[in-house]
Coordinates of C-alpha atoms in Angstrom, one line a residue:
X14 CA 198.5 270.1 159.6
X15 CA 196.3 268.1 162.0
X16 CA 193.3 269.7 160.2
X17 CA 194.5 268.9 156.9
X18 CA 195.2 265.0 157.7
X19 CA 191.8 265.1 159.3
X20 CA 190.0 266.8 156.4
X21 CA 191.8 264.0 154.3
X22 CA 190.8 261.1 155.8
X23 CA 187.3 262.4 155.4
X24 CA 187.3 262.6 152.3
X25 CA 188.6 259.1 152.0
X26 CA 186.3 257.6 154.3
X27 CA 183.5 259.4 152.0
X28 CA 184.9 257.7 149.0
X29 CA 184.6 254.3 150.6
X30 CA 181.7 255.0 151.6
X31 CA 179.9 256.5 148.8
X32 CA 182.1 254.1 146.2
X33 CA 182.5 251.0 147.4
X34 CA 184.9 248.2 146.3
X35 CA 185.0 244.8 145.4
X36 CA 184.8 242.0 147.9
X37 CA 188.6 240.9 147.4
X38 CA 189.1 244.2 148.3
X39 CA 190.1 245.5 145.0
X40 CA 189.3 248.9 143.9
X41 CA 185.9 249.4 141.0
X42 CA 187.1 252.2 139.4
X43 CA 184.0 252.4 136.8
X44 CA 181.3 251.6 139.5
X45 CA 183.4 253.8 141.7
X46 CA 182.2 257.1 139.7
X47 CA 178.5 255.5 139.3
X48 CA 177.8 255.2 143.0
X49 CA 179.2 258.4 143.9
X50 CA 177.9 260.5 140.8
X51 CA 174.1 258.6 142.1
X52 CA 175.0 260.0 145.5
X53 CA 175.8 263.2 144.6
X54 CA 172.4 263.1 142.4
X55 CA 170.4 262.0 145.4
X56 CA 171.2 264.9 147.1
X57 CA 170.4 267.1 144.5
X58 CA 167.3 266.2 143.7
X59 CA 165.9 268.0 147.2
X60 CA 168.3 270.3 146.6
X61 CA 166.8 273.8 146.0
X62 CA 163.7 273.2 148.5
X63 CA 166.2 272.0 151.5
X64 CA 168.6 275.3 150.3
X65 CA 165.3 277.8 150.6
X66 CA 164.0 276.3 153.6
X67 CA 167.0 276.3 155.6
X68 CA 167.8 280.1 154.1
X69 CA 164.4 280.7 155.8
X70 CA 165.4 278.7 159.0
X71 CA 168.2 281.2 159.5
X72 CA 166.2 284.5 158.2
X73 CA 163.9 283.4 161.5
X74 CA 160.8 282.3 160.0
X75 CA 160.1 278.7 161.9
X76 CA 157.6 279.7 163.9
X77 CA 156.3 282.8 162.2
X78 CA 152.5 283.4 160.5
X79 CA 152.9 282.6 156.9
X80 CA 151.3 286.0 155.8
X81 CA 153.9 287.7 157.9
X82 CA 157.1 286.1 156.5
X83 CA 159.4 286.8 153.4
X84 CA 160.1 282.9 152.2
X85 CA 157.0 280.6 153.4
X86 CA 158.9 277.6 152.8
X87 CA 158.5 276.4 156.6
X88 CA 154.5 276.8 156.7
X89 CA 152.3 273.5 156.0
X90 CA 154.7 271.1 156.5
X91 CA 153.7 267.7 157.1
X92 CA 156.5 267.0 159.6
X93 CA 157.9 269.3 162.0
X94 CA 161.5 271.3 160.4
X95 CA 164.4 269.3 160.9
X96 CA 167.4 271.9 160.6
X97 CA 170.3 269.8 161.6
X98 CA 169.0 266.8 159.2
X99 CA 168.5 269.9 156.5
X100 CA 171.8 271.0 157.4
X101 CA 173.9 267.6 157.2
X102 CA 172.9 267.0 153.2
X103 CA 173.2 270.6 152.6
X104 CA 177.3 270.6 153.4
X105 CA 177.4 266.9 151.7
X106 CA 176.2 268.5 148.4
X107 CA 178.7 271.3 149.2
X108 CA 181.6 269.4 149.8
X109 CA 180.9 267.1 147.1
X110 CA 179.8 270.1 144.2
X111 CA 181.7 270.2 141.2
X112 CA 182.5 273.8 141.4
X113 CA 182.6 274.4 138.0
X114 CA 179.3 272.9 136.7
X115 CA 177.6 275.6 136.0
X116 CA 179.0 276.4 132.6
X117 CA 177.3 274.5 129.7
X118 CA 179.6 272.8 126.3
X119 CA 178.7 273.7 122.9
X120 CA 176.9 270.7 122.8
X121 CA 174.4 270.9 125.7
X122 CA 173.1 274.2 125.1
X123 CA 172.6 277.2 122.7
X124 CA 173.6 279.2 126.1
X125 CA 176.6 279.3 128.4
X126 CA 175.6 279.9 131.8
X127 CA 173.4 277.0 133.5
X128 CA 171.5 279.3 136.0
X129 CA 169.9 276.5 138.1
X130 CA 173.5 275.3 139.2
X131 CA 174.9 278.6 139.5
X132 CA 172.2 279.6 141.6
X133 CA 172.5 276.4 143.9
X134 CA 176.4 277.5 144.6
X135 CA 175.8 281.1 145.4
X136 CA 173.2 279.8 147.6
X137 CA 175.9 277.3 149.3
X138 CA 178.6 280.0 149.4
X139 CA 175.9 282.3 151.4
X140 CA 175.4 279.5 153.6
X141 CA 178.6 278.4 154.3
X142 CA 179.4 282.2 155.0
X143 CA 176.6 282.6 157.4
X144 CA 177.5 279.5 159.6
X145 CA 181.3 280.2 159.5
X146 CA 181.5 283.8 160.4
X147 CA 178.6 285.9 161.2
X148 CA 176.2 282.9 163.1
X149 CA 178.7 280.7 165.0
X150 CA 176.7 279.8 167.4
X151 CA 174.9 277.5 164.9
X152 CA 177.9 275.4 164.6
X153 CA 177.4 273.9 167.9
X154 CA 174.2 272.7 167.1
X155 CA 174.6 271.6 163.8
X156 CA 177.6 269.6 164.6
X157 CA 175.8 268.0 167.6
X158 CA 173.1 266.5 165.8
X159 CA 175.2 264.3 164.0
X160 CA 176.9 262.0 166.6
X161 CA 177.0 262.9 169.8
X162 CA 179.8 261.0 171.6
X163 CA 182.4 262.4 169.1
X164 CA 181.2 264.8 166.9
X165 CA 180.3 266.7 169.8
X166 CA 183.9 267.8 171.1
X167 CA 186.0 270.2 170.1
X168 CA 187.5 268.6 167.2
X169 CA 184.5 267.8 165.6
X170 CA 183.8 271.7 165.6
X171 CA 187.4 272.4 164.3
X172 CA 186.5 269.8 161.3
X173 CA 183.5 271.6 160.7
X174 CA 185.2 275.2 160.2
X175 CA 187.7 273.5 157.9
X176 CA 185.5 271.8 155.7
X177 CA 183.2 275.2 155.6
X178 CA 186.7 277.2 154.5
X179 CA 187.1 274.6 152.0
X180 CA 183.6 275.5 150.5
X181 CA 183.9 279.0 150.7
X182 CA 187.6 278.5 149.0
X183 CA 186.9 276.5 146.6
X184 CA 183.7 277.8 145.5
X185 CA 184.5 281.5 145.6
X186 CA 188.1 280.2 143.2
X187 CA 185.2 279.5 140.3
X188 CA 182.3 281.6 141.5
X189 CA 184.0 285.1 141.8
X190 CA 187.7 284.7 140.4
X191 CA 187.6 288.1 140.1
X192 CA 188.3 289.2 143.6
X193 CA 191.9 288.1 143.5
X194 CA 194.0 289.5 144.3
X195 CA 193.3 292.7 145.6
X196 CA 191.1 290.6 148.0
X197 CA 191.7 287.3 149.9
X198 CA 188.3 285.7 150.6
X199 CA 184.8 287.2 151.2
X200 CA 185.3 287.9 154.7
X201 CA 188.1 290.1 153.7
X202 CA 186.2 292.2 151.3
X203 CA 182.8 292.3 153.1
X204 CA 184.9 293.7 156.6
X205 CA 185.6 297.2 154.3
X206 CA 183.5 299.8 155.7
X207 CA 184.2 303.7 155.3
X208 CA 182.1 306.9 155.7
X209 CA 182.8 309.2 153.4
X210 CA 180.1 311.6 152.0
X211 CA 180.3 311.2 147.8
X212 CA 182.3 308.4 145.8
X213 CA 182.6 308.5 141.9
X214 CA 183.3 305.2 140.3
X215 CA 184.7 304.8 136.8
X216 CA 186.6 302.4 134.8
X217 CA 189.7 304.0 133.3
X218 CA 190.7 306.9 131.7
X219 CA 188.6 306.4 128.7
X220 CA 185.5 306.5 131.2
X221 CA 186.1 309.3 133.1
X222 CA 189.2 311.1 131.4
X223 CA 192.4 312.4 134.3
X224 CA 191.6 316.1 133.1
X225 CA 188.1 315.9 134.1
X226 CA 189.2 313.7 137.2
X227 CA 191.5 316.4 138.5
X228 CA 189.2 319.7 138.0
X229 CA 186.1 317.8 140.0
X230 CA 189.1 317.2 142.8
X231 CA 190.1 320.7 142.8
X232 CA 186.0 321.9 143.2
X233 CA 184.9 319.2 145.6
X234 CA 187.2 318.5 148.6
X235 CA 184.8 316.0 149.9
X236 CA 184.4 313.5 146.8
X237 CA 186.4 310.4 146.3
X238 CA 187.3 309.0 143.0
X239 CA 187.7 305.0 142.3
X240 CA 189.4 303.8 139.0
X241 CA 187.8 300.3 139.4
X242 CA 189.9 299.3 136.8
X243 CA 192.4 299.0 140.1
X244 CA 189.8 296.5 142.1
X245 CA 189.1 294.1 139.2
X246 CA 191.2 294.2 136.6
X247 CA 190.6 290.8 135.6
X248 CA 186.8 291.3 135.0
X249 CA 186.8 295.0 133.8
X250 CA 189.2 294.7 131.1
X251 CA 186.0 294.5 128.9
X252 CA 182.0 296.0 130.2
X253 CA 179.1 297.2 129.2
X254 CA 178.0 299.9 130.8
X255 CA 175.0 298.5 132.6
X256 CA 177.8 295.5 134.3
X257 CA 179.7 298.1 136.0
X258 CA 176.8 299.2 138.7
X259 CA 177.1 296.1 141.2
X260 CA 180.7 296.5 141.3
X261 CA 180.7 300.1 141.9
X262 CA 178.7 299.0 144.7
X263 CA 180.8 296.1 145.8
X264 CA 183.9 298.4 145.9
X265 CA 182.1 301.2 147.7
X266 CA 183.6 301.2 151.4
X267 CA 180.3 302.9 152.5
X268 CA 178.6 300.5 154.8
X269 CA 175.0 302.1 153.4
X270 CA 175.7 303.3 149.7
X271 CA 173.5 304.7 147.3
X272 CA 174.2 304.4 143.8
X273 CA 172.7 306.7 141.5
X274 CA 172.7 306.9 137.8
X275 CA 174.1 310.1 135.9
X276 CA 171.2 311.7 134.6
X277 CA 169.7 310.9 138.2
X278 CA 167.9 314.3 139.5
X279 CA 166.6 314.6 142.7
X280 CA 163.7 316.4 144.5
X281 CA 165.0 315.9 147.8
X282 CA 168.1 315.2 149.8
X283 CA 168.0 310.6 149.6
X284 CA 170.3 311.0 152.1
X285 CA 167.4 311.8 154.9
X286 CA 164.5 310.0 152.9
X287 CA 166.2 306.6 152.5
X288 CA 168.8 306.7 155.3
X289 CA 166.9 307.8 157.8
X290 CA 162.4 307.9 156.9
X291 CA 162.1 304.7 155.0
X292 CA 160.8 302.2 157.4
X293 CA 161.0 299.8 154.1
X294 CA 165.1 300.5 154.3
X295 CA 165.1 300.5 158.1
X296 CA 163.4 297.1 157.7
X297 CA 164.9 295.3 154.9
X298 CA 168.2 297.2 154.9
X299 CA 167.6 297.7 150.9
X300 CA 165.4 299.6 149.3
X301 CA 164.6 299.3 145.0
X302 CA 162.2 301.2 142.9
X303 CA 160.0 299.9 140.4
X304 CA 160.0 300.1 136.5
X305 CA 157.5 301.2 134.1
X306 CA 154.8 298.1 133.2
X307 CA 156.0 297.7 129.3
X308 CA 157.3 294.9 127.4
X309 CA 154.1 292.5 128.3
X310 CA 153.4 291.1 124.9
X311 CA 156.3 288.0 125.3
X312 CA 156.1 286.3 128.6
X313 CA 158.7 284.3 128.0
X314 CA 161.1 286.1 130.5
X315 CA 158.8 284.3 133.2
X316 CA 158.8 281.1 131.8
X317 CA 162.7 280.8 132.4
X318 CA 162.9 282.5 136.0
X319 CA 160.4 280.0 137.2
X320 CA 162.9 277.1 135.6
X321 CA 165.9 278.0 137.3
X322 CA 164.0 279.2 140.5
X323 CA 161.5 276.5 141.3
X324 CA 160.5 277.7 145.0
X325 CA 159.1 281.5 144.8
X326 CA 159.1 283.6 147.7
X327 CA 155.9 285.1 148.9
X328 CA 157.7 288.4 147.5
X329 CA 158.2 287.1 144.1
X330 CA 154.5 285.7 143.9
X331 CA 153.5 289.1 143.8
X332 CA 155.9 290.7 141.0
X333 CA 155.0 291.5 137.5
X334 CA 157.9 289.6 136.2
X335 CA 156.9 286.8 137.5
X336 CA 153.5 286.4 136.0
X337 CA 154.6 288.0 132.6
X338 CA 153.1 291.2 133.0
X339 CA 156.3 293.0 132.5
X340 CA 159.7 292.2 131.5
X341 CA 161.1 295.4 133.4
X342 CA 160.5 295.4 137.4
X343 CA 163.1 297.4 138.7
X344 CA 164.7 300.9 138.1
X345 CA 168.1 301.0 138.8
X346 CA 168.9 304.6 138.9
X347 CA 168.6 304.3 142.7
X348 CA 169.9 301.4 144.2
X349 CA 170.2 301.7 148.5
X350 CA 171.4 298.7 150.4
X351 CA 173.1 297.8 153.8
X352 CA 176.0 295.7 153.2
X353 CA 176.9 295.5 157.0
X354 CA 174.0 292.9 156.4
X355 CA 175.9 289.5 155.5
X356 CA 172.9 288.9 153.0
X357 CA 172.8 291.4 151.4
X358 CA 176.3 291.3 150.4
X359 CA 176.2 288.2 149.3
X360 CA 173.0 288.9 147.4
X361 CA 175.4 292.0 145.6
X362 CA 178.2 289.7 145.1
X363 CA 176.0 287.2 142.9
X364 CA 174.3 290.8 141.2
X365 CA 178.2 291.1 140.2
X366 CA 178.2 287.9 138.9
X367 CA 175.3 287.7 137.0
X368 CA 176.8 291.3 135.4
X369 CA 180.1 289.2 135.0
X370 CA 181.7 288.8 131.2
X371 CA 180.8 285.2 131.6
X372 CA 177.4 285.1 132.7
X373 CA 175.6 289.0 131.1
X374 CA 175.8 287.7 127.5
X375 CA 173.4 285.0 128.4
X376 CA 171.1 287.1 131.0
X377 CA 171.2 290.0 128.9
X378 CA 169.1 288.1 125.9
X379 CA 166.3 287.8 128.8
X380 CA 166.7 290.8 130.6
X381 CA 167.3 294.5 129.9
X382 CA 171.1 295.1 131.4
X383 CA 171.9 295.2 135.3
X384 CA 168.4 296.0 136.0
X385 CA 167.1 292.6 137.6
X386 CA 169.9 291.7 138.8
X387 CA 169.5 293.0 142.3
X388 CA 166.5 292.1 143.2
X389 CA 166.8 288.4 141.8
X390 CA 169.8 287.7 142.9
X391 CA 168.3 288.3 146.6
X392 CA 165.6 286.2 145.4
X393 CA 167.4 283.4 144.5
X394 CA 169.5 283.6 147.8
X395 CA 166.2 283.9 149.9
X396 CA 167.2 287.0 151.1
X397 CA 164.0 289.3 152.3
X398 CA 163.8 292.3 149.9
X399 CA 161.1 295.6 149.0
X400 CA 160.6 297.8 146.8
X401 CA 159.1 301.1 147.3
X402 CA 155.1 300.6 147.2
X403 CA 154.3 302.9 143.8
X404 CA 155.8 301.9 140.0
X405 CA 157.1 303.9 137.8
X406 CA 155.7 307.0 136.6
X407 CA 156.5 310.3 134.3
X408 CA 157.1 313.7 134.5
X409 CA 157.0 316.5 131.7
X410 CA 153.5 318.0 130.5
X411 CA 150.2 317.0 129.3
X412 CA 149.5 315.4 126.5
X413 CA 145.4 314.5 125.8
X414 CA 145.2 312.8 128.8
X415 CA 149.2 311.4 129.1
X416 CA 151.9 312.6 131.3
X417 CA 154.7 313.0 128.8
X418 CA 158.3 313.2 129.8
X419 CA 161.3 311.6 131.9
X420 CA 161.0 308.3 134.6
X421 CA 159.7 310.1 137.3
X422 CA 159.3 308.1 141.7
X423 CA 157.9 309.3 144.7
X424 CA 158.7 308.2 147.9
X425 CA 157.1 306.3 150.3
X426 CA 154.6 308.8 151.2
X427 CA 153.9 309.8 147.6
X428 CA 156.1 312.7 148.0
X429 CA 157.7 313.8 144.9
X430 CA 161.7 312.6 145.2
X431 CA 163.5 311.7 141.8
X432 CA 163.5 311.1 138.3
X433 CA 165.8 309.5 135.4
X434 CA 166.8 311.5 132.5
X435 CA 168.3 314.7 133.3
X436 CA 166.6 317.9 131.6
X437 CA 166.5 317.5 128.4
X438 CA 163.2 316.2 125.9
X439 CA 164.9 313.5 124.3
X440 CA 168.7 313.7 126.2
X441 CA 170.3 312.0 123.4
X442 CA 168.8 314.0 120.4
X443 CA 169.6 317.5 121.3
X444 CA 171.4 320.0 123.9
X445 CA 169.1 322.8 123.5
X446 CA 165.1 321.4 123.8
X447 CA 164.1 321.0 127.6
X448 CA 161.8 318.8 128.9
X449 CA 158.6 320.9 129.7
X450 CA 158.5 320.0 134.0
X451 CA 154.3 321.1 134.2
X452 CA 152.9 317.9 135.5
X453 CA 154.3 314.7 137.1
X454 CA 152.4 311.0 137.6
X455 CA 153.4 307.9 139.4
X456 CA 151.6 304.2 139.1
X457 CA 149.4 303.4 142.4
X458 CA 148.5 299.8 141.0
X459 CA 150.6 296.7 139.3
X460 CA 150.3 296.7 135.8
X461 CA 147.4 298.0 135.3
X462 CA 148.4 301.4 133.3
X463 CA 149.3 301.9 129.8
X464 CA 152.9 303.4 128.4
X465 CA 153.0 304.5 124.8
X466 CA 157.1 304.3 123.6
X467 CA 159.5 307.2 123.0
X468 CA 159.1 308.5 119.0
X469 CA 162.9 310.0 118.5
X470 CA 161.7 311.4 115.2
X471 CA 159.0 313.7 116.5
X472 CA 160.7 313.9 119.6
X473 CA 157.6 312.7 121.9
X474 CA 159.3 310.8 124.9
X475 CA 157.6 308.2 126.7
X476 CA 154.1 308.8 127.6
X477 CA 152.1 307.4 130.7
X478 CA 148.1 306.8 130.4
X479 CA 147.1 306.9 134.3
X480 CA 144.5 304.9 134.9
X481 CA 143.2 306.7 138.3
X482 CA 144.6 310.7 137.2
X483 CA 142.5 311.9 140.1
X484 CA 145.0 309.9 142.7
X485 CA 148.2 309.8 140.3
X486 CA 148.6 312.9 138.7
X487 CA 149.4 316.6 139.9
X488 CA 151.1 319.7 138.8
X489 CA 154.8 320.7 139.7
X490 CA 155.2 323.9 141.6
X491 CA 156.4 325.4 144.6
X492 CA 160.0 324.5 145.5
X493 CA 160.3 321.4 143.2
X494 CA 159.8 323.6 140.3
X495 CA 162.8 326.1 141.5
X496 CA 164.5 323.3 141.9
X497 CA 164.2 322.0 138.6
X498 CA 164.3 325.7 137.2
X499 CA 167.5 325.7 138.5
X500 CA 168.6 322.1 137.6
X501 CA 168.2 323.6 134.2
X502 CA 169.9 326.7 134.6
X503 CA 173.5 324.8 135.8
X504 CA 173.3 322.9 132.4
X505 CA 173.0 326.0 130.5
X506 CA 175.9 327.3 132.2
X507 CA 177.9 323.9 131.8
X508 CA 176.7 324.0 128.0
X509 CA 177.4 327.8 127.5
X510 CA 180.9 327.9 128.9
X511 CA 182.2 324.3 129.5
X512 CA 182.3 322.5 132.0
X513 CA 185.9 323.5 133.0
X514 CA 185.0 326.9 133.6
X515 CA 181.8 326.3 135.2
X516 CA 183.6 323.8 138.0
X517 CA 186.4 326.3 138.3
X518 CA 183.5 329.1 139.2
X519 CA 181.8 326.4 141.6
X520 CA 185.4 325.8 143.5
X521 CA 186.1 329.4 143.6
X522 CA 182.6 330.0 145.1
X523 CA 182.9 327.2 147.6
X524 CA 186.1 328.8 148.9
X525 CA 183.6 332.3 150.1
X526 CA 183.0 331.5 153.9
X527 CA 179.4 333.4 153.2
X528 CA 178.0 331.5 150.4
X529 CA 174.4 331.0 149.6
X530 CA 172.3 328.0 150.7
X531 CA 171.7 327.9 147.2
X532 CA 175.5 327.8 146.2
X533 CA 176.0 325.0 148.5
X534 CA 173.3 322.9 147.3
X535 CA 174.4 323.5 143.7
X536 CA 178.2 322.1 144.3
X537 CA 176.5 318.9 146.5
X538 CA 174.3 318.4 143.4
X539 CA 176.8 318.6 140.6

């Protein structure tokens, strides 16, 4: 109550303040709006570069070399950082956003979603987060630097976790309606945590059909299935099937998930490569992979990120995207993050978004599905990312100097690990025609190699020139090629004799105390 009344004469004292009145002492109702609306524009206009540098004040980079830092807004300056002055017009503009101003009329714009405004509440949302519930100690400080003979005292700090409650309640009501009510605020939903060893997300029965649901149960004891039609009913009425991903990941209760595609094959276990020998996951907490280097031609993709996203990171400066040298940076078959990390989550939670019903129809005219949406929206929130150092490559045979065939990634130490596609030559022309596994080839540089596109009709897939084939090319064998050999082999089986009977023959197998190391890998691969 006492919070409330406070809170409320705030807000009045603001409106004096900011709107002024007459010298009688009547109210200006007209000039009223003016004043604050000029206000509220004044503080805008430094908006994004005070929101980036205080995101790299709290990611640590103050007093760090500029080649060694994610964000780089802090180096150069021509006055020393000010964090509380940063701070104080950073929760004005908060308190004062309209939180719905993101979301153009007919008559402003051809498009619905104003990114630039949506970005700058996302980014306030993360902020107010981070200073509320996972770095309280800041409060202190940033409630000190205001006034010290009041502010100072305990109240003051009180006041301050309202009005930061307010934010996050307010802005989360417009930003991500969709997590009521199964979930109360974002503390509640970024708490979940849960180790449990496979999860398969769908969205209703016309997704992933109770029949099918119930035979994978009875073969796999250790898989968990979510109907995410149950988490967010009020967004996944209606999807694409790119805009499910992020949520899937959102409603995972793994602290560390991995999402991966369904045509998804891997070389070896992700589990111990990402988890536990990426240093670029250990690091970051995230790890992405990149795409092939196509779609160059129409650079208009960059044009548009660098208008909503004015301040670059030293991370984005270095992307293809960016410079128009390829509309597709990341593959999304693999996704690993850490969502115990506060920005990360948050970074996810605005990945939903942009995959939202209200926001994809605009995005997806500039970008190709979900794809970008990880790694930008950590962009825009100034959250430090990677992706794995190589790009994209192919593997299926020869071809005149090509490597023909499926998406194909190595690791971080250009160890073969996974490709997109499943077995087949062309996966949605045919059952019968595998891919020919005989070579493999992954991008060392940035652009620089050449992809010729799928042809359907002759049933070529996509084709990658290498550019260095001495350094980037080499011939599949050994135990990857077993591996694949017997990739292949379970789809025969699932195509001969269904995949009822073939899951009822991998439960009953499961069930022999002395089954083969190659039994076992089978069921944790299916």
């Amino acid at each position: 109550m006492l919070a409330s009344l406070v809170f409320a004469v705030l807000l009045a004292s603001m409106r004096v303040f900011q709107w002024g009145a007459d010298g009688d002492g009547a109210s200006n109702g007209p000039r009223t709006a003016v004043v604050n609306d000029a206000f509220l524009r004044s503080l805008e206009a430094a908006i994004d570069r005070d929101h980036v540098q205080f995101l790299d004040f709290l990611n640590g980079e103050l007093h760090s070399p500029y080649a060694s830092v994610f964000g780089g807004s802090l180096a150069n300056l021509s006055e020393p950082f000010d964090p509380v002055a940063v701070w104080r017009r950073i929760h004005q503009y908060a308190l004062l956003l309209p939180p719905a101003d993101y979301i153009f009329t007919a008559a402003e714009s051809d498009s619905t979603v104003d990114f630039l405004q949506l970005n700058r509440r996302v980014r306030a949302i993360l902020i107010a987060h981070t200073v509320l519930c996972i770095r309280p100690e800041l409060q202190t400080l940033l409630v000190g630097g205001r006034a010290r003979s009041y502010l100072s005292s305990p109240p003051a700090l009180r006041q301050l976790r309202f009005e930061l409650n307010h934010v996050l309640e307010i802005l989360q009501e417009t930003v991500y309606p969709w997590l009521s009510p199964r979930y109360t605020s974002i503390q509640d939903i970024y708490n979940l945590n849960l180790l449990v060893l496979i999860k398969i997300h769908y969205v209703g029965d016309n997704d992933l059909p109770p029949q099918i649901v119930n035979a994978l149960k009875q073969a796999f004891q250790d898989i968990e299935f979510i109907d995410l039609m149950n988490q967010f009913p009020s967004e996944l009425f209606q999807f694409d099937s790119w805009s499910v991903k992020p949520f899937a990941l959102l409603a995972s209760r793994f602290t560390r998930p991995i999402f991966v595609d369904a045509d998804v094959l891997f070389l070896q276990n992700p589990e111990i490569v990402i988890l536990s020998e990426s240093a670029l996951f250990q690091e970051f907490g995230q790890l992405f992979f990149h795409d092939r280097t196509i779609e160059r031609e129409d650079g208009s993709y960059a044009v548009w990120f660098k208008s909503i996203h004015p301040f670059l990171s030293n991370q984005a400066l270095h992307m293809r995207f960016v410079h128009g040298i390829s509309r597709h940076e990341q593959e999304a078959g693999v996704v690993a993050i850490d969502k115990s990390d506060h920005r990360i989550f948050h970074s996810l939670l605005y990945a939903c978004k942009m995959n939202s019903n209200q926001v994809r129809p605009d995005l997806y005219n500039i970008v190709w599905g979900d794809k970008e949406t990880f790694w930008m929206s950590m962009e825009f929130l100034r959250v430090p990312y990677a992706f794995s150092p190589t790009y994209a490559g192919a593997i299926g045979f020869l071809d005149n100097g090509r490597v023909c065939g499926s998406m194909f990634h190595v690791d971080e130490f250009l160890r073969p690990f996974w490709w997109n596609g499943g077995v087949l030559r062309m996966k949605r022309q045919s059952n019968d025609l595998f891919m020919s596994y005989d070579y493999a080839a992954f991008d060392i540089g940035a652009g620089g190699d050449v992809w010729d596109w799928e042809d359907e009709e002759q049933r070529v897939p996509f084709c990658f020139h290498p550019t260095m084939p001495e350094n980037e090319v080499f011939k599949v064998e050994g135990r990857h090629r077993a591996l694949i050999e017997e990739y292949m082999s379970m789809y025969s089986q699932i195509r001969d004799s269904g995949w009822e009977e073939f899951l009822v023959t991998i439960g009953n197998v499961g069930k022999f105390e002395d089954s083969s190391p190659v039994v076992e890998r089978r069921a944790r691969k299916i």
